[in-house]
mmCIF file of C-alpha atoms and ligand atoms in Angstrom:
data_model
loop_
_atom_site.group_PDB
_atom_site.id
_atom_site.type_symbol
_atom_site.label_atom_id
_atom_site.label_comp_id
_atom_site.label_asym_id
_atom_site.label_seq_id
_atom_site.Cartn_x
_atom_site.Cartn_y
_atom_site.Cartn_z
ATOM 1 C CA MET L 1 0.000 0.000 0.000
ATOM 2 C CA LYS L 2 1.603 3.236 -1.147
ATOM 3 C CA VAL L 3 0.561 6.385 0.722
ATOM 4 C CA ILE L 4 0.850 9.760 -1.014
ATOM 5 C CA LYS L 5 0.426 12.841 1.171
ATOM 6 C CA VAL L 6 -0.683 16.045 -0.506
ATOM 7 C CA LYS L 7 -1.503 19.487 0.792
ATOM 8 C CA ASN L 8 -5.231 19.781 0.333
ATOM 9 C CA TYR L 9 -8.380 18.485 -1.329
ATOM 10 C CA GLN L 10 -7.653 20.357 -4.576
ATOM 11 C CA GLN L 11 -4.268 18.627 -4.960
ATOM 12 C CA LEU L 12 -5.731 15.273 -3.990
ATOM 13 C CA SER L 13 -8.416 15.574 -6.665
ATOM 14 C CA GLU L 14 -5.938 16.704 -9.298
ATOM 15 C CA ILE L 15 -3.446 13.883 -8.661
ATOM 16 C CA ALA L 16 -6.215 11.293 -8.552
ATOM 17 C CA SER L 17 -7.548 12.608 -11.867
ATOM 18 C CA VAL L 18 -4.113 12.272 -13.473
ATOM 19 C CA MET L 19 -3.988 8.636 -12.402
ATOM 20 C CA VAL L 20 -7.429 7.918 -13.833
ATOM 21 C CA SER L 21 -6.864 9.882 -17.044
ATOM 22 C CA ASP L 22 -3.446 8.260 -17.630
ATOM 23 C CA LEU L 23 -5.205 4.899 -17.485
ATOM 24 C CA LEU L 24 -7.896 6.050 -19.932
ATOM 25 C CA VAL L 25 -5.249 7.298 -22.366
ATOM 26 C CA LEU L 26 -3.356 4.005 -22.185
ATOM 27 C CA LYS L 27 -6.506 1.893 -22.202
ATOM 28 C CA PRO L 28 -9.514 3.757 -23.689
ATOM 29 C CA ASP L 29 -11.782 0.772 -22.984
ATOM 30 C CA ALA L 30 -10.791 0.493 -19.327
ATOM 31 C CA THR L 31 -13.220 -0.650 -16.658
ATOM 32 C CA LEU L 32 -13.496 1.681 -13.683
ATOM 33 C CA GLY L 33 -14.927 0.952 -10.263
ATOM 34 C CA LEU L 34 -16.477 4.152 -8.946
ATOM 35 C CA ALA L 35 -17.439 5.569 -5.558
ATOM 36 C CA THR L 36 -19.933 8.206 -4.495
ATOM 37 C CA GLY L 37 -19.867 10.501 -1.438
ATOM 38 C CA SER L 38 -18.131 13.865 -1.057
ATOM 39 C CA THR L 39 -14.575 12.684 -1.570
ATOM 40 C CA PRO L 40 -14.493 11.824 -5.315
ATOM 41 C CA ILE L 41 -16.485 14.875 -6.456
ATOM 42 C CA GLY L 42 -13.298 16.889 -7.140
ATOM 43 C CA LEU L 43 -11.794 13.959 -9.047
ATOM 44 C CA TYR L 44 -14.933 13.741 -11.193
ATOM 45 C CA GLN L 45 -14.821 17.501 -11.868
ATOM 46 C CA HIS L 46 -11.243 17.200 -13.106
ATOM 47 C CA LEU L 47 -12.194 14.248 -15.304
ATOM 48 C CA ILE L 48 -15.066 16.259 -16.807
ATOM 49 C CA ASN L 49 -12.618 19.067 -17.452
ATOM 50 C CA LYS L 50 -10.151 16.743 -19.192
ATOM 51 C CA TYR L 51 -13.003 15.316 -21.275
ATOM 52 C CA GLN L 52 -14.088 18.830 -22.308
ATOM 53 C CA LYS L 53 -10.507 19.581 -23.360
ATOM 54 C CA HIS L 54 -10.543 16.372 -25.474
ATOM 55 C CA LYS L 55 -7.786 14.796 -23.404
ATOM 56 C CA ILE L 56 -9.864 11.741 -22.501
ATOM 57 C CA SER L 57 -13.003 10.027 -23.694
ATOM 58 C CA PHE L 58 -15.410 7.708 -21.886
ATOM 59 C CA LYS L 59 -16.880 6.362 -25.128
ATOM 60 C CA ASN L 60 -15.589 2.842 -24.520
ATOM 61 C CA VAL L 61 -15.185 3.013 -20.749
ATOM 62 C CA LYS L 62 -17.230 0.691 -18.545
ATOM 63 C CA THR L 63 -18.054 1.582 -14.965
ATOM 64 C CA TYR L 64 -19.238 -0.368 -11.927
ATOM 65 C CA ASN L 65 -20.364 1.533 -8.856
ATOM 66 C CA LEU L 66 -19.718 0.308 -5.357
ATOM 67 C CA ASP L 67 -23.141 0.686 -3.837
ATOM 68 C CA GLU L 68 -26.681 2.036 -3.791
ATOM 69 C CA TYR L 69 -29.145 2.833 -1.012
ATOM 70 C CA CYS L 70 -32.172 0.613 -0.563
ATOM 71 C CA ASP L 71 -35.637 2.174 -0.229
ATOM 72 C CA LEU L 72 -34.834 5.194 -2.406
ATOM 73 C CA PRO L 73 -36.264 5.263 -5.913
ATOM 74 C CA LYS L 74 -33.543 5.318 -8.586
ATOM 75 C CA ASN L 75 -34.407 8.934 -9.453
ATOM 76 C CA HIS L 76 -34.404 10.198 -5.858
ATOM 77 C CA GLN L 77 -32.079 13.191 -5.560
ATOM 78 C CA GLU L 78 -29.854 11.324 -3.076
ATOM 79 C CA SER L 79 -29.729 7.963 -4.850
ATOM 80 C CA TYR L 80 -26.265 7.044 -6.033
ATOM 81 C CA TYR L 81 -27.728 6.634 -9.524
ATOM 82 C CA THR L 82 -28.633 10.343 -9.460
ATOM 83 C CA PHE L 83 -25.313 11.274 -7.822
ATOM 84 C CA MET L 84 -23.247 9.607 -10.540
ATOM 85 C CA HIS L 85 -25.251 11.137 -13.362
ATOM 86 C CA LYS L 86 -25.166 14.598 -11.805
ATOM 87 C CA ASN L 87 -21.476 14.522 -10.889
ATOM 88 C CA LEU L 88 -19.965 12.673 -13.843
ATOM 89 C CA PHE L 89 -21.989 10.703 -16.366
ATOM 90 C CA ASP L 90 -24.232 13.535 -17.638
ATOM 91 C CA HIS L 91 -21.136 15.564 -18.535
ATOM 92 C CA VAL L 92 -19.060 13.019 -20.477
ATOM 93 C CA ASP L 93 -19.531 10.766 -23.518
ATOM 94 C CA ILE L 94 -20.086 7.530 -21.620
ATOM 95 C CA ASN L 95 -22.610 5.070 -23.075
ATOM 96 C CA GLU L 96 -25.492 4.490 -20.676
ATOM 97 C CA GLU L 97 -25.268 0.722 -21.312
ATOM 98 C CA ASN L 98 -21.683 0.731 -20.026
ATOM 99 C CA ILE L 99 -22.777 2.163 -16.658
ATOM 100 C CA HIS L 100 -23.439 -0.362 -13.893
ATOM 101 C CA ILE L 101 -24.893 0.719 -10.566
ATOM 102 C CA PRO L 102 -26.419 -1.806 -8.165
ATOM 103 C CA SER L 103 -30.193 -1.674 -8.373
ATOM 104 C CA SER L 104 -32.208 -1.858 -5.189
ATOM 105 C CA GLU L 105 -35.535 -1.594 -7.009
ATOM 106 C CA GLY L 106 -38.145 -4.350 -6.904
ATOM 107 C CA ASP L 107 -38.965 -6.903 -4.230
ATOM 108 C CA ASP L 108 -36.286 -9.504 -4.776
ATOM 109 C CA LEU L 109 -33.177 -7.801 -3.433
ATOM 110 C CA GLU L 110 -31.288 -11.082 -3.081
ATOM 111 C CA LYS L 111 -31.741 -11.585 -6.808
ATOM 112 C CA ARG L 112 -30.478 -8.024 -7.469
ATOM 113 C CA CYS L 113 -27.342 -8.882 -5.448
ATOM 114 C CA GLU L 114 -26.760 -12.116 -7.355
ATOM 115 C CA GLU L 115 -27.181 -10.337 -10.688
ATOM 116 C CA TYR L 116 -24.735 -7.567 -9.761
ATOM 117 C CA ASN L 117 -22.277 -10.064 -8.353
ATOM 118 C CA SER L 118 -22.346 -12.165 -11.537
ATOM 119 C CA MET L 119 -21.720 -9.051 -13.602
ATOM 120 C CA LEU L 120 -18.768 -8.166 -11.387
ATOM 121 C CA ASN L 121 -17.376 -11.669 -11.665
ATOM 122 C CA ARG L 122 -17.498 -11.441 -15.463
ATOM 123 C CA ALA L 123 -15.783 -8.042 -15.451
ATOM 124 C CA THR L 124 -12.233 -7.054 -14.569
ATOM 125 C CA ILE L 125 -12.005 -3.716 -12.856
ATOM 126 C CA ASP L 126 -8.782 -2.017 -13.916
ATOM 127 C CA LEU L 127 -8.989 0.729 -11.320
ATOM 128 C CA GLN L 128 -11.293 0.925 -8.319
ATOM 129 C CA VAL L 129 -11.801 4.343 -6.718
ATOM 130 C CA LEU L 130 -12.602 4.210 -3.002
ATOM 131 C CA GLY L 131 -13.410 6.628 -0.225
ATOM 132 C CA ILE L 132 -13.264 5.506 3.394
ATOM 133 C CA GLY L 133 -15.888 5.761 6.101
ATOM 134 C CA SER L 134 -14.910 7.218 9.464
ATOM 135 C CA ASN L 135 -15.474 3.683 10.809
ATOM 136 C CA GLY L 136 -13.178 2.156 8.164
ATOM 137 C CA HIS L 137 -15.881 0.991 5.782
ATOM 138 C CA ILE L 138 -15.083 0.634 2.081
ATOM 139 C CA GLY L 139 -18.094 0.527 -0.192
ATOM 140 C CA PHE L 140 -20.708 -0.045 2.484
ATOM 141 C CA ASN L 141 -18.806 -2.940 4.037
ATOM 142 C CA GLU L 142 -19.282 -1.979 7.657
ATOM 143 C CA PRO L 143 -17.022 -3.170 10.515
ATOM 144 C CA ASN L 144 -17.057 -6.975 10.996
ATOM 145 C CA THR L 145 -18.058 -7.733 7.397
ATOM 146 C CA PRO L 146 -16.237 -10.950 6.437
ATOM 147 C CA PHE L 147 -13.289 -10.331 4.125
ATOM 148 C CA ASP L 148 -14.659 -12.953 1.683
ATOM 149 C CA GLN L 149 -18.039 -11.210 1.402
ATOM 150 C CA GLU L 150 -19.475 -10.685 -2.100
ATOM 151 C CA THR L 151 -22.289 -8.288 -3.126
ATOM 152 C CA PHE L 152 -24.920 -8.170 -0.377
ATOM 153 C CA ILE L 153 -27.574 -6.143 1.409
ATOM 154 C CA VAL L 154 -26.029 -4.384 4.369
ATOM 155 C CA LYS L 155 -27.685 -2.801 7.376
ATOM 156 C CA LEU L 156 -25.954 0.541 7.713
ATOM 157 C CA THR L 157 -24.469 1.343 11.113
ATOM 158 C CA GLU L 158 -25.819 4.351 12.991
ATOM 159 C CA LYS L 159 -22.356 5.928 12.599
ATOM 160 C CA THR L 160 -22.623 5.725 8.802
ATOM 161 C CA ARG L 161 -26.210 6.980 8.817
ATOM 162 C CA ILE L 162 -25.201 9.942 10.987
ATOM 163 C CA ASP L 163 -22.150 10.649 8.771
ATOM 164 C CA ASN L 164 -24.443 10.670 5.709
ATOM 165 C CA GLN L 165 -27.214 12.682 7.332
ATOM 166 C CA ARG L 166 -25.665 15.815 5.813
ATOM 167 C CA PHE L 167 -27.059 14.824 2.410
ATOM 168 C CA PHE L 168 -30.637 14.489 3.721
ATOM 169 C CA ASN L 169 -33.110 16.756 5.554
ATOM 170 C CA SER L 170 -33.029 14.626 8.697
ATOM 171 C CA LEU L 171 -31.590 11.391 10.092
ATOM 172 C CA ASP L 172 -34.994 9.766 9.665
ATOM 173 C CA GLU L 173 -34.667 10.141 5.900
ATOM 174 C CA VAL L 174 -31.310 8.325 5.707
ATOM 175 C CA PRO L 175 -31.892 4.753 4.484
ATOM 176 C CA HIS L 176 -31.133 1.904 6.882
ATOM 177 C CA TYR L 177 -30.034 -0.540 4.194
ATOM 178 C CA ALA L 178 -27.878 -0.508 1.080
ATOM 179 C CA ILE L 179 -26.695 -2.919 -1.585
ATOM 180 C CA THR L 180 -22.919 -2.988 -1.832
ATOM 181 C CA MET L 181 -20.075 -4.754 -3.570
ATOM 182 C CA GLY L 182 -18.467 -7.008 -1.003
ATOM 183 C CA ILE L 183 -14.867 -6.779 0.114
ATOM 184 C CA LYS L 184 -13.986 -9.751 -2.114
ATOM 185 C CA ASN L 185 -15.335 -7.903 -5.176
ATOM 186 C CA ILE L 186 -13.318 -4.810 -4.271
ATOM 187 C CA MET L 187 -10.142 -6.851 -3.768
ATOM 188 C CA ASN L 188 -10.550 -8.356 -7.276
ATOM 189 C CA ALA L 189 -9.741 -4.965 -8.860
ATOM 190 C CA LYS L 190 -6.335 -4.806 -10.531
ATOM 191 C CA GLN L 191 -5.553 -1.467 -8.913
ATOM 192 C CA ILE L 192 -7.179 0.453 -6.063
ATOM 193 C CA LEU L 193 -7.069 4.189 -5.452
ATOM 194 C CA LEU L 194 -8.320 5.219 -2.015
ATOM 195 C CA LEU L 195 -8.884 8.915 -1.342
ATOM 196 C CA ALA L 196 -9.317 10.568 2.054
ATOM 197 C CA SER L 197 -9.605 14.247 2.864
ATOM 198 C CA GLY L 198 -10.248 16.268 5.980
ATOM 199 C CA LYS L 199 -9.968 15.945 9.751
ATOM 200 C CA SER L 200 -12.994 13.646 10.004
ATOM 201 C CA LYS L 201 -10.909 10.961 8.259
ATOM 202 C CA ALA L 202 -7.717 11.381 10.344
ATOM 203 C CA GLU L 203 -8.561 8.645 12.874
ATOM 204 C CA ALA L 204 -9.540 6.171 10.149
ATOM 205 C CA ILE L 205 -6.333 6.911 8.217
ATOM 206 C CA LYS L 206 -4.267 6.391 11.363
ATOM 207 C CA THR L 207 -5.931 2.996 11.895
ATOM 208 C CA LEU L 208 -5.484 2.103 8.227
ATOM 209 C CA VAL L 209 -1.796 2.996 8.175
ATOM 210 C CA THR L 210 -0.711 1.833 11.642
ATOM 211 C CA GLY L 211 -3.302 -0.772 12.644
ATOM 212 C CA GLU L 212 -3.495 -4.532 12.149
ATOM 213 C CA ILE L 213 -5.466 -6.317 9.436
ATOM 214 C CA THR L 214 -8.824 -7.097 10.998
ATOM 215 C CA GLU L 215 -12.448 -7.461 9.943
ATOM 216 C CA LYS L 216 -13.218 -4.901 12.665
ATOM 217 C CA PHE L 217 -11.702 -2.325 10.297
ATOM 218 C CA PRO L 218 -12.686 -3.313 6.745
ATOM 219 C CA ALA L 219 -10.221 -1.032 4.898
ATOM 220 C CA SER L 220 -7.316 -2.830 6.619
ATOM 221 C CA ILE L 221 -7.666 -5.690 4.075
ATOM 222 C CA LEU L 222 -6.253 -3.334 1.433
ATOM 223 C CA LYS L 223 -2.800 -3.982 2.881
ATOM 224 C CA LYS L 224 -3.034 -7.443 1.328
ATOM 225 C CA HIS L 225 -3.748 -6.086 -2.154
ATOM 226 C CA PRO L 226 -0.643 -5.832 -4.369
ATOM 227 C CA ASN L 227 -1.525 -2.521 -5.990
ATOM 228 C CA VAL L 228 -3.108 0.100 -3.720
ATOM 229 C CA ILE L 229 -2.459 3.821 -3.737
ATOM 230 C CA VAL L 230 -3.842 5.937 -0.900
ATOM 231 C CA ILE L 231 -3.935 9.693 -1.434
ATOM 232 C CA ILE L 232 -4.520 11.770 1.696
ATOM 233 C CA ASP L 233 -4.416 15.465 2.392
ATOM 234 C CA GLU L 234 -2.690 17.132 5.350
ATOM 235 C CA GLU L 235 -5.797 17.042 7.545
ATOM 236 C CA ALA L 236 -6.490 13.376 6.903
ATOM 237 C CA ALA L 237 -2.803 12.668 7.572
ATOM 238 C CA SER L 238 -2.716 14.737 10.773
ATOM 239 C CA LEU L 239 -2.579 11.750 13.173
ATOM 240 C CA ILE L 240 0.169 9.780 11.421
HETATM 241 C C1 F6R E 301 -19.497 5.552 -1.516
HETATM 242 C C2 F6R E 301 -18.998 4.585 -0.554
HETATM 243 C C3 F6R E 301 -18.515 4.960 0.796
HETATM 244 C C4 F6R E 301 -17.846 6.337 0.861
HETATM 245 C C5 F6R E 301 -17.460 6.663 2.294
HETATM 246 C C6 F6R E 301 -16.846 8.037 2.417
HETATM 247 O O1 F6R E 301 -19.898 4.943 -2.721
HETATM 248 O O2 F6R E 301 -19.002 3.442 -0.878
HETATM 249 O O3 F6R E 301 -17.618 3.982 1.262
HETATM 250 O O4 F6R E 301 -16.714 6.326 0.049
HETATM 251 O O5 F6R E 301 -18.600 6.595 3.112
HETATM 252 O O6 F6R E 301 -17.804 8.985 2.062
HETATM 253 P P1 F6R E 301 -17.426 10.529 1.900
HETATM 254 O O7 F6R E 301 -16.550 10.622 0.704
HETATM 255 O O8 F6R E 301 -18.750 11.216 1.698
HETATM 256 O O9 F6R E 301 -16.734 10.926 3.152
#
């Protein structure tokens, strides 16, 4: 696991975007694993900018998102489907059929998980972008998720719901469940790029960098992956 410390969020987003765009230049039909949340927004803005300057194209790029809330319609303003379209897909030349986001619609959620998992098992993710939860979650793999877990329905911890309350009008509105790639799916990616910014991530980054590998802290498994780059800003690095 290689850790790159940068000054601030702007630098983090810029460096991350260079890594993603270098891949897209080398491999225009690359498969990306994508994250939502606040952290990758700057990265996505830089990618949009590079697309507008004709430096990269998403025409042949395939994407697989990490997760989606349950109990929110696909077109809800806080669904991850809406997030990805608003923050990236609507602004680049990606083909809608190359976009994969777990679907939590319909009654048979187990079937939705199996379908997404089979798709992931047929794909090879060249680069997986990750954020990290303050409790060490990656995707929505909350503490004590088995390391061999594949796509599943997770009950979100109160900590995660409270962390994500900022996107909703009240805590009551934050979904209790989500569908997420499992840790095993994430570890199958050829390369992983984890981004963390701000003081609220400092404790998690300290545990990631200095702690043991344990299911109590899901991101710790990344130390076993051969190709992980962690980019953190000064605030996220403040406890190491
Ligand atoms: C998002 C995801 C989560 C977030 C994490 C950090 O798709 O899977 O693991 O990356 O909760 O979220 P932010 O970036 O909002 O701090």
